[in-house]
């Protein structure tokens, strides 16, 4: 007999002589829990990231600081990830449509999904490099870092991310891997793990270690150490959270590549589902880091909310006394140790 499973592209056979035999199933096979999780993540994360993007764009325009542009690009890539992967890739395709879709659509979505992921992580690498130069080589930073150069670097990263996403048009669907992985599939999976996890995390570890060592052993006054404390905390929080949240997905992919199949091992299927859910949480948490570290960001975000509120005095206009504008011109906690 054939037992139809919720939101599956096919069913599973149950025979009197044996246990449940897996066939093709969508990423939604674990039932309603992933649907609720991704819906909440999108409903919370997308408005929060839009608010973050507006606040950072105002600060970037006011202060002309390069780091604001990197943070804005990181937020934009998180928004793309949420729209392309969470909404299009999961909620729309698997939970709402819950049916087979054209293969061209799936492969094109793969390209966009991997491009968004690559853009997000490598913008974070740029931010890490920017902070490293600012903290360890301040004189050189003043010559190298300016908004026009920063925008060109960001554009180059997004263009490169799209180019590196094209090979993933031929990415083997992990959820329906009835055949052993081919050489192309192995190359793509290892390339994905290196570009998305191993290389960036190595850069994070090296740069953060150098920063800590220089600040610990360098001849710095106590006041300077206090000023850069927020910078170190923010940088390490962003990179450490990425490392922790993406680690399960990376290792499950490699385990799946050599040790098992999601069609044959239900535990591996569940593990990959959970790993994806944990990784996507990374698209939402940065806003809370910014609020925790920077009073200026909190005030700017509050200004954005008030300007959009119909209950605000003056029909949503910001205060006219100019008292906030002065504080908003102060750099974010990430930047307060560098004066340009």
CSV table of C-alpha atoms in Angstrom, one decimal:
chain,number,residue,atom,x,y,z
A,1,UNK,CA,0.0,0.0,0.0
A,2,UNK,CA,1.1,3.6,-0.5
A,3,UNK,CA,1.1,6.0,2.5
A,4,UNK,CA,1.0,9.7,1.5
A,5,UNK,CA,3.1,11.9,3.6
A,6,UNK,CA,2.4,15.6,4.3
A,7,UNK,CA,3.9,18.0,1.7
A,8,UNK,CA,5.8,15.2,0.0
A,9,UNK,CA,6.4,15.0,-3.7
A,10,UNK,CA,5.8,11.3,-3.5
A,11,UNK,CA,4.8,8.8,-0.9
A,12,UNK,CA,6.3,5.9,1.0
A,13,UNK,CA,5.4,2.3,0.6
A,14,UNK,CA,4.5,0.1,3.6
A,15,UNK,CA,4.5,-3.6,3.1
A,16,UNK,CA,3.4,-6.3,5.4
A,17,UNK,CA,6.8,-7.8,5.3
A,18,UNK,CA,8.9,-4.8,6.1
A,19,UNK,CA,9.1,-1.3,7.6
A,20,UNK,CA,8.4,2.0,6.0
A,21,UNK,CA,10.4,2.4,2.8
A,22,UNK,CA,11.4,5.9,1.9
A,23,UNK,CA,10.8,7.5,-1.5
A,24,UNK,CA,11.1,11.1,-2.6
A,25,UNK,CA,10.1,13.5,0.1
A,26,UNK,CA,10.3,17.3,0.3
A,27,UNK,CA,12.2,19.2,3.0
A,28,UNK,CA,8.8,19.6,4.8
A,29,UNK,CA,8.6,15.9,5.7
A,30,UNK,CA,9.0,16.5,9.4
A,31,UNK,CA,5.5,18.0,9.5
A,32,UNK,CA,4.3,21.3,10.7
A,33,UNK,CA,7.2,22.3,12.9
A,34,UNK,CA,9.6,23.5,10.1
A,35,UNK,CA,6.7,25.4,8.6
A,36,UNK,CA,6.0,27.2,11.8
A,37,UNK,CA,9.7,27.8,12.5
A,38,UNK,CA,10.5,29.3,9.1
A,39,UNK,CA,7.3,31.3,9.1
A,40,UNK,CA,8.2,32.9,12.4
A,41,UNK,CA,11.8,33.4,11.4
A,42,UNK,CA,10.7,35.2,8.2
A,43,UNK,CA,7.9,37.2,9.9
A,44,UNK,CA,10.3,38.4,12.6
A,45,UNK,CA,13.6,38.5,10.7
A,46,UNK,CA,12.5,40.3,7.5
A,47,UNK,CA,11.0,43.4,9.2
A,48,UNK,CA,13.9,43.5,11.6
A,49,UNK,CA,16.4,43.4,8.8
A,50,UNK,CA,14.5,46.1,6.8
A,51,UNK,CA,14.6,48.3,9.9
A,52,UNK,CA,18.3,47.6,10.3
A,53,UNK,CA,19.0,48.5,6.6
A,54,UNK,CA,17.1,51.8,6.8
A,55,UNK,CA,18.9,52.7,10.1
A,56,UNK,CA,22.3,51.8,8.7
A,57,UNK,CA,21.7,53.7,5.5
A,58,UNK,CA,21.0,56.8,7.4
A,59,UNK,CA,24.1,56.4,9.5
A,60,UNK,CA,26.2,55.7,6.4
A,61,UNK,CA,24.9,58.8,4.7
A,62,UNK,CA,25.6,61.0,7.8
A,63,UNK,CA,29.0,59.7,8.9
A,64,UNK,CA,30.6,58.5,5.7
A,65,UNK,CA,32.1,55.6,7.6
A,66,UNK,CA,33.1,52.5,5.5
A,67,UNK,CA,32.0,50.1,8.2
A,68,UNK,CA,28.4,51.2,8.0
A,69,UNK,CA,28.4,50.3,4.3
A,70,UNK,CA,29.8,46.8,5.1
A,71,UNK,CA,27.1,46.4,7.8
A,72,UNK,CA,24.4,47.6,5.3
A,73,UNK,CA,25.7,45.1,2.7
A,74,UNK,CA,25.6,42.3,5.3
A,75,UNK,CA,22.0,43.2,6.1
A,76,UNK,CA,21.0,43.3,2.4
A,77,UNK,CA,22.5,39.9,1.9
A,78,UNK,CA,20.6,38.6,4.9
A,79,UNK,CA,17.4,40.0,3.4
A,80,UNK,CA,18.2,38.2,0.1
A,81,UNK,CA,18.8,35.0,2.0
A,82,UNK,CA,15.5,35.2,3.8
A,83,UNK,CA,13.5,36.0,0.6
A,84,UNK,CA,15.2,33.5,-1.7
A,85,UNK,CA,15.9,30.6,0.7
A,86,UNK,CA,13.3,30.8,3.4
A,87,UNK,CA,10.4,32.2,1.4
A,88,UNK,CA,11.0,31.0,-2.1
A,89,UNK,CA,12.9,27.8,-1.4
A,90,UNK,CA,11.0,26.5,1.6
A,91,UNK,CA,7.7,28.2,2.4
A,92,UNK,CA,6.5,28.8,-1.1
A,93,UNK,CA,7.9,25.8,-2.9
A,94,UNK,CA,7.5,23.2,-0.2
A,95,UNK,CA,4.9,24.3,2.2
A,96,UNK,CA,2.4,26.4,0.1
A,97,UNK,CA,2.7,24.7,-3.3
A,98,UNK,CA,3.7,21.3,-1.8
A,99,UNK,CA,4.2,19.8,-5.2
A,100,UNK,CA,6.7,19.1,-7.9
A,101,UNK,CA,8.0,22.3,-9.6
A,102,UNK,CA,9.8,22.6,-12.9
A,103,UNK,CA,13.4,21.5,-12.7
A,104,UNK,CA,14.6,24.7,-14.3
A,105,UNK,CA,13.0,26.7,-11.4
A,106,UNK,CA,14.7,24.5,-8.8
A,107,UNK,CA,18.1,24.8,-10.4
A,108,UNK,CA,17.8,28.6,-10.9
A,109,UNK,CA,16.7,28.9,-7.3
A,110,UNK,CA,19.9,26.9,-6.3
A,111,UNK,CA,22.0,29.5,-8.1
A,112,UNK,CA,20.3,32.4,-6.3
A,113,UNK,CA,20.4,30.6,-2.9
A,114,UNK,CA,24.1,29.9,-3.0
A,115,UNK,CA,24.9,33.4,-4.4
A,116,UNK,CA,23.0,35.0,-1.5
A,117,UNK,CA,24.9,32.7,1.0
A,118,UNK,CA,28.3,33.5,-0.6
A,119,UNK,CA,27.5,37.3,-0.5
A,120,UNK,CA,26.6,37.2,3.1
A,121,UNK,CA,29.7,35.4,4.4
A,122,UNK,CA,32.2,37.2,2.2
A,123,UNK,CA,30.8,40.6,3.1
A,124,UNK,CA,31.4,39.5,6.7
A,125,UNK,CA,35.0,38.7,5.7
A,126,UNK,CA,35.3,42.2,4.3
A,127,UNK,CA,34.0,43.6,7.5
A,128,UNK,CA,36.5,41.6,9.5
A,129,UNK,CA,39.4,42.7,7.3
A,130,UNK,CA,38.2,46.3,7.6
A,131,UNK,CA,38.2,46.1,11.4
A,132,UNK,CA,41.6,44.4,11.5
A,133,UNK,CA,43.2,47.2,9.4
A,134,UNK,CA,41.4,49.9,11.4
A,135,UNK,CA,42.5,48.5,14.8
A,136,UNK,CA,46.0,47.2,13.9
A,137,UNK,CA,47.1,49.7,11.2
A,138,UNK,CA,45.1,52.9,11.8
A,139,UNK,CA,47.4,55.1,9.6
A,140,UNK,CA,47.1,52.8,6.6
A,141,UNK,CA,43.3,52.5,7.3
A,142,UNK,CA,42.9,56.3,6.8
A,143,UNK,CA,44.4,56.1,3.4
A,144,UNK,CA,42.7,52.9,2.2
A,145,UNK,CA,39.2,53.2,3.6
A,146,UNK,CA,36.7,55.6,2.1
A,147,UNK,CA,33.1,55.2,1.0
A,148,UNK,CA,33.7,55.0,-2.8
A,149,UNK,CA,36.3,52.3,-2.4
A,150,UNK,CA,34.1,50.4,0.0
A,151,UNK,CA,31.1,50.5,-2.3
A,152,UNK,CA,33.3,49.1,-5.2
A,153,UNK,CA,34.5,46.3,-3.0
A,154,UNK,CA,31.0,45.4,-2.0
A,155,UNK,CA,29.8,45.4,-5.6
A,156,UNK,CA,32.7,43.2,-6.5
A,157,UNK,CA,31.8,40.7,-3.7
A,158,UNK,CA,28.1,40.6,-4.9
A,159,UNK,CA,29.2,40.1,-8.5
A,160,UNK,CA,31.6,37.3,-7.5
A,161,UNK,CA,29.0,35.7,-5.3
A,162,UNK,CA,26.6,35.5,-8.3
A,163,UNK,CA,29.4,34.1,-10.5
A,164,UNK,CA,30.3,31.4,-7.9
A,165,UNK,CA,26.6,30.5,-7.5
A,166,UNK,CA,26.3,29.6,-11.2
A,167,UNK,CA,28.0,26.1,-10.9
A,168,UNK,CA,25.4,25.2,-8.3
A,169,UNK,CA,22.9,25.0,-11.1
A,170,UNK,CA,24.0,21.4,-11.2
A,171,UNK,CA,23.8,20.8,-7.4
A,172,UNK,CA,22.4,17.4,-6.6
A,173,UNK,CA,19.2,17.6,-4.6
A,174,UNK,CA,20.2,16.2,-1.2
A,175,UNK,CA,16.6,15.5,-0.3
A,176,UNK,CA,16.1,13.1,-3.3
A,177,UNK,CA,19.5,11.5,-3.7
A,178,UNK,CA,18.5,8.1,-4.9
A,179,UNK,CA,21.8,7.7,-6.8
A,180,UNK,CA,25.3,7.9,-5.4
A,181,UNK,CA,27.0,11.3,-5.7
A,182,UNK,CA,28.9,12.0,-8.9
A,183,UNK,CA,32.3,13.5,-9.2
A,184,UNK,CA,30.7,16.9,-10.0
A,185,UNK,CA,28.5,16.7,-7.0
A,186,UNK,CA,31.4,15.9,-4.7
A,187,UNK,CA,33.4,18.8,-6.1
A,188,UNK,CA,30.4,21.2,-5.6
A,189,UNK,CA,29.8,20.1,-2.1
A,190,UNK,CA,33.5,20.4,-1.1
A,191,UNK,CA,33.7,23.8,-2.8
A,192,UNK,CA,30.6,24.9,-0.9
A,193,UNK,CA,32.0,23.8,2.4
A,194,UNK,CA,35.3,25.5,1.8
A,195,UNK,CA,34.0,28.8,0.5
A,196,UNK,CA,31.1,29.0,3.0
A,197,UNK,CA,32.7,27.7,6.1
A,198,UNK,CA,36.3,26.5,6.3
A,199,UNK,CA,38.1,29.4,4.5
A,200,UNK,CA,36.0,32.2,6.1
A,201,UNK,CA,36.3,30.7,9.6
A,202,UNK,CA,40.0,30.4,9.2
A,203,UNK,CA,40.2,34.1,8.3
A,204,UNK,CA,38.0,35.0,11.3
A,205,UNK,CA,40.2,33.0,13.6
A,206,UNK,CA,43.5,34.5,12.3
A,207,UNK,CA,42.4,38.1,12.2
A,208,UNK,CA,40.6,38.0,15.6
A,209,UNK,CA,43.6,36.3,17.2
A,210,UNK,CA,46.0,39.0,15.8
A,211,UNK,CA,43.7,41.7,17.0
A,212,UNK,CA,43.5,40.3,20.5
A,213,UNK,CA,47.2,39.7,20.7
A,214,UNK,CA,48.1,43.2,19.5
A,215,UNK,CA,45.7,44.8,22.0
A,216,UNK,CA,46.9,42.6,24.8
A,217,UNK,CA,50.6,43.0,24.3
A,218,UNK,CA,50.8,46.3,22.5
A,219,UNK,CA,51.6,49.6,24.3
A,220,UNK,CA,48.1,50.8,24.6
A,221,UNK,CA,46.6,53.1,27.3
A,222,UNK,CA,43.7,51.9,29.3
A,223,UNK,CA,41.4,54.4,27.7
A,224,UNK,CA,42.1,53.1,24.3
A,225,UNK,CA,41.4,49.5,25.4
A,226,UNK,CA,38.0,50.6,26.8
A,227,UNK,CA,37.2,52.3,23.5
A,228,UNK,CA,38.0,49.3,21.4
A,229,UNK,CA,36.2,46.9,23.7
A,230,UNK,CA,32.9,47.2,21.9
A,231,UNK,CA,34.6,46.8,18.6
A,232,UNK,CA,36.2,43.5,19.6
A,233,UNK,CA,33.0,42.3,21.2
A,234,UNK,CA,30.9,43.0,18.1
A,235,UNK,CA,33.4,41.5,15.7
A,236,UNK,CA,33.8,38.3,17.7
A,237,UNK,CA,30.1,38.0,18.3
A,238,UNK,CA,29.2,38.2,14.6
A,239,UNK,CA,31.9,35.8,13.5
A,240,UNK,CA,31.5,33.4,16.4
A,241,UNK,CA,27.7,33.1,15.9
A,242,UNK,CA,28.2,32.4,12.2
A,243,UNK,CA,30.8,29.7,13.0
A,244,UNK,CA,28.5,28.0,15.6
A,245,UNK,CA,25.3,28.2,13.6
A,246,UNK,CA,26.7,27.0,10.3
A,247,UNK,CA,28.9,24.2,11.7
A,248,UNK,CA,26.1,21.6,11.9
A,249,UNK,CA,25.0,22.1,8.3
A,250,UNK,CA,28.6,21.9,7.0
A,251,UNK,CA,29.4,18.7,8.8
A,252,UNK,CA,26.0,17.1,8.0
A,253,UNK,CA,26.6,17.8,4.3
A,254,UNK,CA,30.0,16.1,4.4
A,255,UNK,CA,28.7,13.2,6.4
A,256,UNK,CA,25.8,12.7,4.0
A,257,UNK,CA,28.3,12.8,1.1
A,258,UNK,CA,30.2,9.8,2.2
A,259,UNK,CA,28.2,8.0,4.9
A,260,UNK,CA,24.5,8.0,4.1
A,261,UNK,CA,21.5,9.0,2.1
A,262,UNK,CA,18.5,11.0,3.3
A,263,UNK,CA,16.2,8.6,1.4
A,264,UNK,CA,17.6,5.6,3.3
A,265,UNK,CA,18.4,7.1,6.8
A,266,UNK,CA,15.6,9.0,8.4
A,267,UNK,CA,17.9,10.3,11.2
A,268,UNK,CA,20.2,11.9,8.6
A,269,UNK,CA,17.1,13.5,7.0
A,270,UNK,CA,16.1,15.0,10.3
A,271,UNK,CA,19.6,16.1,11.1
A,272,UNK,CA,19.9,18.0,7.8
A,273,UNK,CA,16.5,19.6,8.4
A,274,UNK,CA,17.6,20.8,11.9
A,275,UNK,CA,21.0,21.9,10.6
A,276,UNK,CA,19.3,24.1,7.9
A,277,UNK,CA,17.0,25.6,10.5
A,278,UNK,CA,19.9,26.5,12.8
A,279,UNK,CA,21.9,28.0,9.9
A,280,UNK,CA,19.0,30.2,8.8
A,281,UNK,CA,18.8,31.7,12.3
A,282,UNK,CA,22.0,33.5,11.5
A,283,UNK,CA,20.1,35.9,9.2
A,284,UNK,CA,18.1,37.4,12.1
A,285,UNK,CA,20.5,37.8,15.1
A,286,UNK,CA,22.7,40.7,14.0
A,287,UNK,CA,20.1,43.3,14.7
A,288,UNK,CA,20.1,42.4,18.4
A,289,UNK,CA,23.9,42.6,18.5
A,290,UNK,CA,23.8,46.1,17.1
A,291,UNK,CA,21.2,47.1,19.6
A,292,UNK,CA,23.1,45.6,22.5
A,293,UNK,CA,26.4,47.2,21.6
A,294,UNK,CA,25.5,50.6,20.2
A,295,UNK,CA,23.4,53.3,21.7
A,296,UNK,CA,23.7,55.3,18.5
A,297,UNK,CA,22.2,52.4,16.5
A,298,UNK,CA,19.3,52.1,19.0
A,299,UNK,CA,18.6,55.8,18.7
A,300,UNK,CA,18.7,55.7,14.9
A,301,UNK,CA,16.4,52.6,14.8
A,302,UNK,CA,14.0,54.5,17.1
A,303,UNK,CA,14.1,57.5,14.8
A,304,UNK,CA,13.2,55.2,11.9
A,305,UNK,CA,10.3,53.7,13.8
A,306,UNK,CA,9.0,57.1,15.0
A,307,UNK,CA,9.2,58.5,11.5
A,308,UNK,CA,7.0,55.7,10.2
A,309,UNK,CA,4.5,55.8,13.0
A,310,UNK,CA,1.2,57.7,12.4
A,311,UNK,CA,1.1,58.4,16.1
A,312,UNK,CA,4.3,60.3,16.1
A,313,UNK,CA,4.2,64.1,16.8
A,314,UNK,CA,4.2,66.0,13.6
A,315,UNK,CA,2.7,63.1,11.5
A,316,UNK,CA,5.8,61.0,11.7
A,317,UNK,CA,8.5,63.7,11.4
A,318,UNK,CA,11.6,63.3,13.5
A,319,UNK,CA,12.2,65.9,16.3
A,320,UNK,CA,13.1,69.3,14.9
A,321,UNK,CA,15.3,70.4,17.8
A,322,UNK,CA,18.3,68.6,16.3
A,323,UNK,CA,19.3,67.0,19.6
A,324,UNK,CA,19.3,63.5,18.1
A,325,UNK,CA,21.2,64.4,14.9
A,326,UNK,CA,24.3,65.4,16.9
A,327,UNK,CA,24.4,62.0,18.7
A,328,UNK,CA,23.7,60.1,15.5
A,329,UNK,CA,26.9,61.6,14.0
A,330,UNK,CA,28.9,59.7,16.6
A,331,UNK,CA,30.3,56.5,15.1
A,332,UNK,CA,28.8,53.1,15.9
A,333,UNK,CA,30.6,51.2,18.7
A,334,UNK,CA,32.4,49.4,15.9
A,335,UNK,CA,34.1,52.6,14.8
A,336,UNK,CA,34.7,54.8,17.8
A,337,UNK,CA,38.4,54.0,17.9
A,338,UNK,CA,39.0,55.5,14.5
A,339,UNK,CA,38.7,59.2,13.7
A,340,UNK,CA,38.9,60.1,10.0
